[in-house]
Amino acid sequence: MPELPEVETVRRGLDGVVPGKTASEVRVTGKRTVRRHSPAELVERLTGRKFGHPDRRGKYLFVPLDDGQVLVVHLRMSGQLTWVADPASRPLVAHTHVVVGLDDKSELRFVDPRTFGEWFVASEVGDDGVPVELSGLGPDPLSPSFGVNVVRQQLTGRKTALKVALTDQRVIAGIGNIYADEICHAAKLRPDRRADSLDDEESRALARHIKAVLLQAVKMRGSSLRDASYRDLMGELGGYQARHRVYDRAGEPCPRCGEPVTRIKIGARSAYCCTACQS
DNA sequence: AGCATCACCTGGCTGC
DNA sequence: TGCAGCCAGGTGATGC
């Protein structure tokens, strides 16, 4: 499932491919992919526009266009963005919902079996260059200002479970199910702890491990799970799944203390943790 | 207001 | 082997 590291990997791939190129032909075949405005409007507003450098906020990917608009893409659970240099020799796969032909004859393709992924063109942009539709997102962990003070401030007054707060995109943007579990384990904190119950030392550990886990995952180009639904822009699998210490490892020994990893329920979702060395 | 739960959707896996 | 049914998961809507 694409979270911050996977989206950042795709962003870096895009940055090597799209800046300076023009969308010469846009085809939207999926019925649900474009829903904030009509698919026809996306085609109209994107066709003929030249791309700038791709940016990211949390799990949202966005690319400025040469007329001030911004193309926004969210992969949600199963969305996959790929770039093909030679479209003629690469037939479209099932569940391809958007195809953007570029002026060098290459193509961007959006494949999304579960159809939760989303594309739209934003016209209103804040001072920071971020589309107003994304203004409700919390701080991004890879931004330079992110640290213990931000973490403490964002968790203050949050009575929910720590994992619920970490995966709430308004609190911190970019963390999902997998990395929340990995971060909690690295910080030795139980994911079902109350979010506002951390002392100073625990807050420092949490802030440090949010950055460390996500940066290491970016370095390893994200996590591809068993279903291999996440692939980067060139179709390659990520490598961080080999470093998962607790996620989807119920019953296996905790790499830190050797006790078995436990699967617990937080709300309706499962969480993996070591009840022996996380508190 | 703030928190919890549901709906959306398909493919992979489990268990009969 | 075949198939029904469950589960996964991010976000916005709905419920409490």
CSV table of C-alpha atoms (C1' of nucleotides) in Angstrom, one decimal:
chain,number,residue,atom,x,y,z
A,1,MET,CA,0.0,0.0,0.0
A,2,PRO,CA,1.6,3.2,-1.0
A,3,GLU,CA,2.5,5.4,1.9
A,4,LEU,CA,5.0,8.2,2.1
A,5,PRO,CA,8.1,6.2,1.1
A,6,GLU,CA,6.4,4.6,-1.9
A,7,VAL,CA,4.9,7.9,-3.1
A,8,GLU,CA,8.3,9.7,-2.6
A,9,THR,CA,9.9,6.9,-4.7
A,10,VAL,CA,7.3,7.5,-7.5
A,11,ARG,CA,7.9,11.3,-7.2
A,12,ARG,CA,11.6,10.9,-7.7
A,13,GLY,CA,11.0,8.7,-10.7
A,14,LEU,CA,8.6,11.3,-12.2
A,15,ASP,CA,11.1,14.0,-11.6
A,16,GLY,CA,13.5,12.2,-13.9
A,17,VAL,CA,10.9,11.9,-16.6
A,18,VAL,CA,8.2,14.6,-16.9
A,19,PRO,CA,9.6,18.1,-16.2
A,20,GLY,CA,9.6,20.1,-19.4
A,21,LYS,CA,7.5,17.6,-21.3
A,22,THR,CA,4.0,18.4,-22.6
A,23,ALA,CA,0.8,16.3,-22.2
A,24,SER,CA,-0.1,15.9,-25.8
A,25,GLU,CA,-3.0,13.4,-25.4
A,26,VAL,CA,-5.0,12.6,-22.3
A,27,ARG,CA,-7.3,9.6,-22.1
A,28,VAL,CA,-9.5,8.8,-19.1
A,29,THR,CA,-11.3,5.5,-19.3
A,30,GLY,CA,-11.9,4.7,-15.6
A,31,LYS,CA,-15.3,5.8,-14.2
A,32,ARG,CA,-14.2,6.6,-10.7
A,33,THR,CA,-10.6,7.9,-11.0
A,34,VAL,CA,-11.6,11.5,-11.6
A,35,ARG,CA,-14.4,12.6,-9.3
A,36,ARG,CA,-13.7,16.1,-7.9
A,37,HIS,CA,-14.6,17.3,-11.3
A,38,SER,CA,-15.6,15.6,-14.6
A,39,PRO,CA,-13.1,13.4,-16.5
A,40,ALA,CA,-13.7,15.6,-19.5
A,41,GLU,CA,-12.6,18.6,-17.5
A,42,LEU,CA,-9.3,16.8,-16.6
A,43,VAL,CA,-8.7,16.1,-20.2
A,44,GLU,CA,-9.5,19.7,-21.2
A,45,ARG,CA,-7.3,21.3,-18.5
A,46,LEU,CA,-4.3,18.9,-18.8
A,47,THR,CA,-4.0,18.6,-22.6
A,48,GLY,CA,-1.3,20.8,-24.1
A,49,ARG,CA,0.1,21.7,-20.6
A,50,LYS,CA,3.8,21.4,-19.9
A,51,PHE,CA,4.9,19.7,-16.6
A,52,GLY,CA,7.1,21.2,-13.9
A,53,HIS,CA,8.9,19.4,-11.1
A,54,PRO,CA,6.7,16.9,-9.2
A,55,ASP,CA,6.2,17.6,-5.5
A,56,ARG,CA,4.6,15.6,-2.6
A,57,ARG,CA,2.7,16.3,0.6
A,58,GLY,CA,2.1,13.2,2.7
A,59,LYS,CA,0.7,10.6,0.3
A,60,TYR,CA,-0.4,13.1,-2.3
A,61,LEU,CA,1.6,13.6,-5.4
A,62,PHE,CA,1.3,16.8,-7.4
A,63,VAL,CA,2.8,18.3,-10.5
A,64,PRO,CA,2.7,22.0,-11.3
A,65,LEU,CA,1.6,22.9,-14.9
A,66,ASP,CA,2.8,25.8,-17.0
A,67,ASP,CA,-0.4,27.7,-16.6
A,68,GLY,CA,-0.5,27.8,-12.8
A,69,GLN,CA,-2.8,24.7,-12.4
A,70,VAL,CA,-1.6,21.6,-10.6
A,71,LEU,CA,-2.2,18.0,-11.4
A,72,VAL,CA,-2.9,16.1,-8.2
A,73,VAL,CA,-2.6,12.3,-7.9
A,74,HIS,CA,-3.3,10.0,-5.0
A,75,LEU,CA,-2.6,6.3,-5.4
A,76,ARG,CA,-4.7,5.2,-2.4
A,77,MET,CA,-4.5,1.4,-2.0
A,78,SER,CA,-3.8,-0.1,-5.3
A,79,GLY,CA,-2.9,2.8,-7.7
A,80,GLN,CA,0.2,2.3,-9.7
A,81,LEU,CA,1.8,5.0,-11.9
A,82,THR,CA,4.1,3.8,-14.6
A,83,TRP,CA,6.1,5.4,-17.4
A,84,VAL,CA,6.7,3.6,-20.6
A,85,ALA,CA,9.2,4.9,-23.2
A,86,ASP,CA,7.8,2.8,-26.0
A,87,PRO,CA,4.0,2.5,-25.6
A,88,ALA,CA,3.6,0.6,-28.9
A,89,SER,CA,5.5,-2.4,-27.6
A,90,ARG,CA,3.8,-2.4,-24.2
A,91,PRO,CA,0.0,-3.3,-24.4
A,92,LEU,CA,-2.2,-1.7,-21.7
A,93,VAL,CA,-2.8,-3.9,-18.8
A,94,ALA,CA,-6.2,-4.5,-17.1
A,95,HIS,CA,-7.5,-1.7,-14.9
A,96,THR,CA,-5.6,1.1,-16.7
A,97,HIS,CA,-7.8,4.1,-16.0
A,98,VAL,CA,-5.7,7.1,-17.2
A,99,VAL,CA,-3.1,7.4,-20.0
A,100,VAL,CA,-1.2,10.6,-20.6
A,101,GLY,CA,0.7,10.7,-23.9
A,102,LEU,CA,3.8,12.9,-23.7
A,103,ASP,CA,5.3,14.9,-26.5
A,104,ASP,CA,8.3,12.6,-26.8
A,105,LYS,CA,6.0,9.7,-27.6
A,106,SER,CA,6.4,8.2,-24.1
A,107,GLU,CA,3.4,7.6,-21.8
A,108,LEU,CA,2.3,7.9,-18.2
A,109,ARG,CA,-0.2,5.2,-17.2
A,110,PHE,CA,-2.3,4.9,-14.2
A,111,VAL,CA,-3.4,1.3,-13.2
A,112,ASP,CA,-5.7,0.9,-10.2
A,113,PRO,CA,-7.6,-2.4,-9.7
A,114,ARG,CA,-9.5,-1.2,-6.6
A,115,THR,CA,-10.4,2.1,-8.1
A,116,PHE,CA,-9.8,4.1,-4.9
A,117,GLY,CA,-7.0,6.2,-6.5
A,118,GLU,CA,-7.8,9.7,-7.6
A,119,TRP,CA,-6.7,12.3,-10.1
A,120,PHE,CA,-7.8,15.9,-10.3
A,121,VAL,CA,-6.5,19.3,-11.6
A,122,ALA,CA,-6.4,22.0,-8.9
A,123,SER,CA,-6.5,25.6,-9.9
A,124,GLU,CA,-6.1,27.3,-6.5
A,125,VAL,CA,-2.7,27.1,-4.9
A,126,GLY,CA,-1.5,28.4,-1.5
A,127,ASP,CA,1.6,30.5,-0.8
A,128,ASP,CA,3.6,27.2,-0.4
A,129,GLY,CA,2.6,26.0,-3.9
A,130,VAL,CA,0.4,23.3,-2.4
A,131,PRO,CA,-3.2,23.0,-3.8
A,132,VAL,CA,-5.8,24.3,-1.4
A,133,GLU,CA,-7.5,20.9,-1.5
A,134,LEU,CA,-4.5,19.6,0.4
A,135,SER,CA,-4.4,22.3,3.1
A,136,GLY,CA,-5.9,20.1,5.7
A,137,LEU,CA,-3.0,17.8,5.7
A,138,GLY,CA,-0.7,17.8,8.7
A,139,PRO,CA,3.1,18.3,8.7
A,140,ASP,CA,5.1,16.1,6.4
A,141,PRO,CA,7.8,14.1,8.3
A,142,LEU,CA,10.4,14.7,5.6
A,143,SER,CA,10.1,18.5,5.8
A,144,PRO,CA,13.1,20.2,7.5
A,145,SER,CA,11.0,21.7,10.3
A,146,PHE,CA,9.6,18.3,11.4
A,147,GLY,CA,10.9,17.3,14.9
A,148,VAL,CA,10.0,16.6,18.5
A,149,ASN,CA,8.3,20.0,18.9
A,150,VAL,CA,5.9,19.3,16.0
A,151,VAL,CA,5.2,15.8,17.2
A,152,ARG,CA,4.4,17.0,20.7
A,153,GLN,CA,2.2,19.7,19.4
A,154,GLN,CA,0.3,17.4,17.1
A,155,LEU,CA,-0.3,14.8,19.7
A,156,THR,CA,-1.4,17.1,22.5
A,157,GLY,CA,-5.0,16.5,23.5
A,158,ARG,CA,-5.3,13.5,21.3
A,159,LYS,CA,-7.1,10.8,23.3
A,160,THR,CA,-7.1,8.2,20.6
A,161,ALA,CA,-4.6,5.4,20.2
A,162,LEU,CA,-1.1,6.4,19.1
A,163,LYS,CA,-1.5,4.5,15.9
A,164,VAL,CA,-4.8,6.1,15.1
A,165,ALA,CA,-3.2,9.5,15.5
A,166,LEU,CA,-0.1,8.6,13.5
A,167,THR,CA,-2.2,7.4,10.6
A,168,ASP,CA,-4.5,10.5,10.7
A,169,GLN,CA,-3.3,12.6,7.8
A,170,ARG,CA,-4.5,15.8,9.5
A,171,VAL,CA,-2.1,15.0,12.4
A,172,ILE,CA,0.9,13.9,10.4
A,173,ALA,CA,0.8,13.4,6.6
A,174,GLY,CA,2.2,10.3,5.0
A,175,ILE,CA,2.1,7.5,7.5
A,176,GLY,CA,-0.2,4.5,6.9
A,177,ASN,CA,-0.7,1.1,8.4
A,178,ILE,CA,2.6,-0.5,7.7
A,179,TYR,CA,4.9,2.3,8.7
A,180,ALA,CA,2.8,3.2,11.8
A,181,ASP,CA,3.5,-0.3,13.2
A,182,GLU,CA,7.2,-0.2,12.2
A,183,ILE,CA,7.6,3.3,13.8
A,184,CYS,CA,5.9,2.3,17.0
A,185,HIS,CA,8.1,-0.8,17.3
A,186,ALA,CA,11.3,1.2,16.6
A,187,ALA,CA,10.3,3.7,19.3
A,188,LYS,CA,9.4,1.0,21.7
A,189,LEU,CA,5.9,2.3,22.1
A,190,ARG,CA,2.7,0.3,22.0
A,191,PRO,CA,0.4,1.4,19.1
A,192,ASP,CA,-2.6,1.3,21.5
A,193,ARG,CA,-1.1,3.8,23.9
A,194,ARG,CA,-3.1,7.0,24.3
A,195,ALA,CA,-1.5,9.5,21.9
A,196,ASP,CA,-1.3,12.2,24.5
A,197,SER,CA,0.3,10.0,27.1
A,198,LEU,CA,3.9,10.2,25.9
A,199,ASP,CA,6.5,11.8,28.1
A,200,ASP,CA,9.4,13.9,26.8
A,201,GLU,CA,11.8,11.1,26.2
A,202,GLU,CA,9.1,9.0,24.4
A,203,SER,CA,8.2,12.0,22.2
A,204,ARG,CA,11.8,12.4,21.2
A,205,ALA,CA,12.1,8.7,20.4
A,206,LEU,CA,8.9,8.8,18.4
A,207,ALA,CA,10.0,11.9,16.4
A,208,ARG,CA,13.4,10.4,15.7
A,209,HIS,CA,12.0,7.0,14.6
A,210,ILE,CA,9.3,8.5,12.4
A,211,LYS,CA,12.1,10.2,10.4
A,212,ALA,CA,14.5,7.3,10.6
A,213,VAL,CA,12.1,4.6,9.5
A,214,LEU,CA,10.6,6.7,6.6
A,215,LEU,CA,14.0,7.8,5.4
A,216,GLN,CA,15.4,4.2,5.4
A,217,ALA,CA,12.3,3.0,3.6
A,218,VAL,CA,12.7,5.8,0.9
A,219,LYS,CA,16.3,4.8,0.6
A,220,MET,CA,15.2,1.2,-0.1
A,221,ARG,CA,12.5,2.4,-2.6
A,222,GLY,CA,9.5,1.5,-0.5
A,223,SER,CA,7.7,-1.7,0.5
A,224,SER,CA,6.1,-4.2,-1.9
A,225,LEU,CA,3.9,-6.7,-0.2
A,226,ARG,CA,3.0,-10.2,-1.2
A,227,ASP,CA,0.4,-8.9,-3.7
A,228,ALA,CA,3.2,-6.8,-5.3
A,229,SER,CA,0.6,-4.1,-6.0
A,230,TYR,CA,3.3,-1.4,-5.3
A,231,ARG,CA,5.8,-0.9,-8.0
A,232,ASP,CA,7.8,2.2,-8.8
A,233,LEU,CA,7.5,4.3,-12.0
A,234,MET,CA,9.6,1.9,-14.0
A,235,GLY,CA,7.7,-1.2,-12.6
A,236,GLU,CA,10.4,-2.3,-10.2
A,237,LEU,CA,9.5,-3.7,-6.7
A,238,GLY,CA,10.6,-2.0,-3.5
A,239,GLY,CA,13.0,-3.5,-1.1
A,240,TYR,CA,12.0,-2.3,2.4
A,241,GLN,CA,9.6,-5.2,3.0
A,242,ALA,CA,12.6,-7.3,4.0
A,243,ARG,CA,13.3,-4.9,6.8
A,244,HIS,CA,9.8,-5.0,8.3
A,245,ARG,CA,10.2,-6.0,12.0
A,246,VAL,CA,6.6,-6.5,13.0
A,247,TYR,CA,4.2,-5.7,10.2
A,248,ASP,CA,2.4,-8.9,9.1
A,249,ARG,CA,4.8,-11.0,11.2
A,250,ALA,CA,2.5,-12.3,13.9
A,251,GLY,CA,4.1,-15.2,15.7
A,252,GLU,CA,7.6,-14.6,14.5
A,253,PRO,CA,10.2,-13.6,17.1
A,254,CYS,CA,10.6,-9.9,17.7
A,255,PRO,CA,14.0,-9.0,16.2
A,256,ARG,CA,14.8,-7.0,19.4
A,257,CYS,CA,13.8,-9.3,22.3
A,258,GLY,CA,12.8,-12.6,20.7
A,259,GLU,CA,9.3,-12.8,22.1
A,260,PRO,CA,6.6,-13.5,19.5
A,261,VAL,CA,5.1,-10.6,17.6
A,262,THR,CA,1.4,-10.1,18.4
A,263,ARG,CA,-1.5,-9.0,16.3
A,264,ILE,CA,-3.9,-6.8,18.1
A,265,LYS,CA,-7.0,-4.8,17.0
A,266,ILE,CA,-7.2,-1.1,17.2
A,267,GLY,CA,-10.7,0.0,16.2
A,268,ALA,CA,-11.5,-2.3,13.3
A,269,ARG,CA,-7.9,-2.5,12.0
A,270,SER,CA,-5.1,-4.8,13.0
A,271,ALA,CA,-1.8,-3.7,14.4
A,272,TYR,CA,1.3,-5.7,14.9
A,273,CYS,CA,3.6,-5.1,17.9
A,274,CYS,CA,5.8,-6.8,20.5
A,275,THR,CA,4.0,-6.6,23.8
A,276,ALA,CA,7.2,-7.6,25.6
A,277,CYS,CA,9.4,-4.7,24.5
A,278,GLN,CA,6.9,-2.0,23.4
A,279,SER,CA,5.2,-0.1,26.2
B,1,DA,C1',-16.8,19.2,18.7
B,2,DG,C1',-14.6,15.2,18.6
B,3,DC,C1',-14.3,10.6,18.2
B,4,DA,C1',-15.8,6.0,16.2
B,5,DT,C1',-17.5,3.3,12.5
B,6,DC,C1',-19.0,2.5,7.7
B,7,DA,C1',-18.7,2.5,2.6
B,8,DC,C1',-16.1,2.2,-1.3
B,9,DC,C1',-13.7,-2.0,-4.4
B,10,DT,C1',-11.1,-6.1,-6.2
B,11,DG,C1',-7.8,-9.8,-5.7
B,12,DG,C1',-5.7,-13.0,-2.9
B,13,DC,C1',-6.1,-16.2,0.6
B,14,DT,C1',-8.6,-19.5,3.7
B,15,DG,C1',-11.4,-23.2,4.7
B,16,DC,C1',-14.9,-26.3,3.5
C,1,DT,C1',-10.2,-28.8,-7.6
C,2,DG,C1',-13.9,-25.4,-7.0
C,3,DC,C1',-15.9,-21.9,-4.9
C,4,DA,C1',-18.0,-19.0,-1.3
C,5,DG,C1',-16.7,-15.7,1.8
C,6,DC,C1',-13.4,-13.0,4.4
C,7,DC,C1',-9.8,-9.6,4.7
C,8,DA,C1',-6.8,-5.8,3.4
C,9,DG,C1',-6.5,-0.6,3.4
C,10,DG,C1',-6.9,5.5,2.8
C,11,DT,C1',-10.1,8.6,3.0
C,12,DG,C1',-14.6,11.0,3.1
C,13,DA,C1',-19.2,10.3,4.8
C,14,DT,C1',-22.1,9.2,8.4
C,15,DG,C1',-23.3,8.2,13.1
C,16,DC,C1',-23.0,8.8,18.0
